[in-house]
Coordinates of C-alpha atoms in Angstrom, one line a residue:
M9 CA 22.8 -20.3 3.8
L10 CA 22.6 -18.5 0.3
T11 CA 25.0 -17.6 -2.2
T12 CA 25.5 -13.8 -3.4
T13 CA 24.3 -15.3 -6.7
D14 CA 21.0 -16.4 -4.8
Q15 CA 20.8 -13.3 -2.4
Q16 CA 21.2 -11.3 -5.7
K17 CA 18.3 -13.4 -7.5
K18 CA 16.0 -12.7 -4.3
C19 CA 16.5 -9.2 -3.9
R20 CA 15.8 -8.7 -7.4
E21 CA 12.6 -11.1 -6.9
D22 CA 11.6 -8.6 -3.8
V23 CA 12.3 -5.3 -5.6
E24 CA 9.5 -6.9 -8.6
A25 CA 7.2 -8.0 -5.5
V26 CA 7.1 -5.0 -3.8
E27 CA 7.1 -2.6 -6.8
S28 CA 4.5 -4.7 -8.7
F29 CA 2.4 -4.8 -5.7
S30 CA 2.6 -0.7 -5.2
K31 CA 1.3 -0.7 -8.8
R32 CA -1.2 -2.7 -8.5
Y33 CA -2.7 -1.4 -5.1
Y34 CA -2.9 2.4 -6.2
D35 CA -4.5 1.2 -9.7
I36 CA -7.0 -0.7 -8.0
F37 CA -7.5 2.3 -5.4
D38 CA -8.2 4.9 -8.5
T39 CA -10.0 2.6 -11.0
R40 CA -12.0 -0.5 -9.0
R41 CA -11.9 0.5 -5.5
H42 CA -14.8 -1.8 -4.4
D43 CA -12.0 -4.5 -4.8
I44 CA -9.4 -3.0 -2.4
D45 CA -10.0 -5.3 0.5
K46 CA -8.4 -7.9 -1.4
F47 CA -4.9 -5.9 -0.5
Y48 CA -5.6 -6.1 3.1
Q49 CA -5.2 -9.1 5.5
A50 CA -8.2 -9.6 8.0
Q51 CA -7.2 -8.1 10.9
A52 CA -5.2 -5.3 9.2
K53 CA -4.7 -1.9 11.0
L54 CA -5.0 1.6 9.0
V55 CA -4.3 5.1 10.6
W56 CA -5.9 7.3 8.1
N57 CA -4.7 11.2 8.7
G58 CA -5.2 10.2 12.7
M59 CA -8.1 8.0 12.3
E60 CA -7.9 4.5 13.1
F61 CA -9.5 1.7 11.2
N62 CA -9.1 -2.1 12.3
G63 CA -10.0 -5.0 10.2
Q64 CA -10.0 -5.8 6.6
S65 CA -13.7 -4.8 6.5
A66 CA -13.6 -1.4 8.2
I67 CA -10.3 -0.7 6.1
A68 CA -12.5 -1.1 2.7
K69 CA -15.6 0.5 3.9
H70 CA -13.8 3.7 4.9
L71 CA -11.5 3.6 1.5
V72 CA -14.3 3.1 -0.7
S73 CA -16.7 6.2 1.0
L74 CA -13.8 8.6 -0.3
P75 CA -14.0 10.3 -3.4
A76 CA -13.0 9.4 -6.7
T77 CA -9.2 9.3 -6.9
R78 CA -5.9 9.8 -9.4
H79 CA -2.7 8.9 -7.3
Y80 CA 0.8 9.8 -8.6
I81 CA 4.0 7.8 -7.1
Y82 CA 6.9 10.2 -6.6
A83 CA 9.1 7.7 -4.6
L84 CA 8.7 4.5 -3.5
D85 CA 11.3 2.8 -1.2
F86 CA 11.3 -0.4 1.2
F87 CA 13.0 -2.7 3.5
P88 CA 13.0 -6.4 4.9
M89 CA 11.8 -6.5 8.6
N90 CA 14.0 -9.8 9.6
D91 CA 15.0 -8.1 12.5
L92 CA 11.6 -7.8 13.7
F93 CA 10.2 -11.0 12.2
P94 CA 13.0 -13.6 11.9
N95 CA 10.6 -16.2 10.7
E96 CA 8.7 -14.2 7.8
A97 CA 10.9 -14.4 5.3
K98 CA 8.9 -12.1 3.2
T99 CA 7.7 -8.9 5.2
Y100 CA 8.5 -5.2 4.0
Q101 CA 8.0 -2.0 5.2
V102 CA 7.2 0.3 2.5
F103 CA 7.4 3.8 2.1
V104 CA 6.0 5.9 -0.6
S105 CA 5.4 9.5 -1.3
G106 CA 3.4 11.1 -4.1
G107 CA 0.3 13.5 -4.9
V108 CA -3.1 12.5 -5.0
I109 CA -6.6 14.6 -6.5
Y110 CA -9.6 14.0 -5.4
G111 CA -12.9 14.4 -7.4
P112 CA -13.9 12.9 -10.6
P113 CA -12.3 13.3 -14.2
E114 CA -14.9 14.3 -15.9
S115 CA -15.6 17.1 -13.1
T116 CA -14.2 20.4 -14.5
S117 CA -16.2 23.0 -12.8
V118 CA -14.2 22.3 -9.2
P119 CA -10.5 23.3 -9.2
K120 CA -8.6 20.1 -8.8
E121 CA -5.5 20.6 -6.1
K122 CA -2.6 18.1 -6.0
R123 CA -2.6 17.1 -2.2
L124 CA 0.9 15.5 -1.4
F125 CA 1.0 12.4 0.9
S126 CA 3.2 9.8 2.7
H127 CA 2.2 5.9 2.9
I128 CA 3.5 3.6 5.1
F129 CA 2.6 0.3 5.0
V130 CA 3.8 -3.2 6.5
L131 CA 3.9 -5.8 3.6
T132 CA 4.0 -9.4 4.3
V133 CA 3.0 -12.9 2.5
D134 CA -0.6 -14.3 4.0
V135 CA 0.5 -17.4 5.1
N136 CA -3.3 -19.1 4.3
S137 CA -3.5 -17.5 0.7
S138 CA 0.3 -16.7 -0.2
I139 CA -0.5 -13.6 -2.0
W140 CA 0.9 -10.3 -0.6
V141 CA -1.3 -8.4 1.7
I142 CA -1.2 -5.0 3.9
A143 CA -0.7 -6.0 7.8
N144 CA -0.6 -2.6 9.1
E145 CA -0.7 1.2 7.3
C146 CA -0.5 4.6 7.9
F147 CA -1.7 7.1 5.3
R148 CA -0.9 10.9 5.9
F149 CA -1.6 14.5 3.9
H150 CA 1.2 16.6 4.1
E151 CA -0.3 19.9 4.8

């Protein structure tokens, strides 16, 4: 059984891990999207504005096909999923809300509008590589 001090330390470590992962994810999405597949489990699932993509390569193919982006994160929250995955010590549901602008930064001829979005994903540690990966996610624009 963890002591209160151990629980507080684990909580701080988890906060840092989730925040760091989220920051890296959106940075890669905006600047080096061809590397985005590394953030997903092989059998991950994405629902993007109602369209479903199954598997790491299908998700990466869809995300790479999108226009250039710049994400702005307004809120990030998460909670452990220990009740649903008791054998998984590090599985979290992450909630992100923000805005995104599509189109290359150098393009000034097209007016750019920031679109609001919600992004919810299940974040877990891959058993083979011991790195944080997305297992399941849903991305939706606010219309």
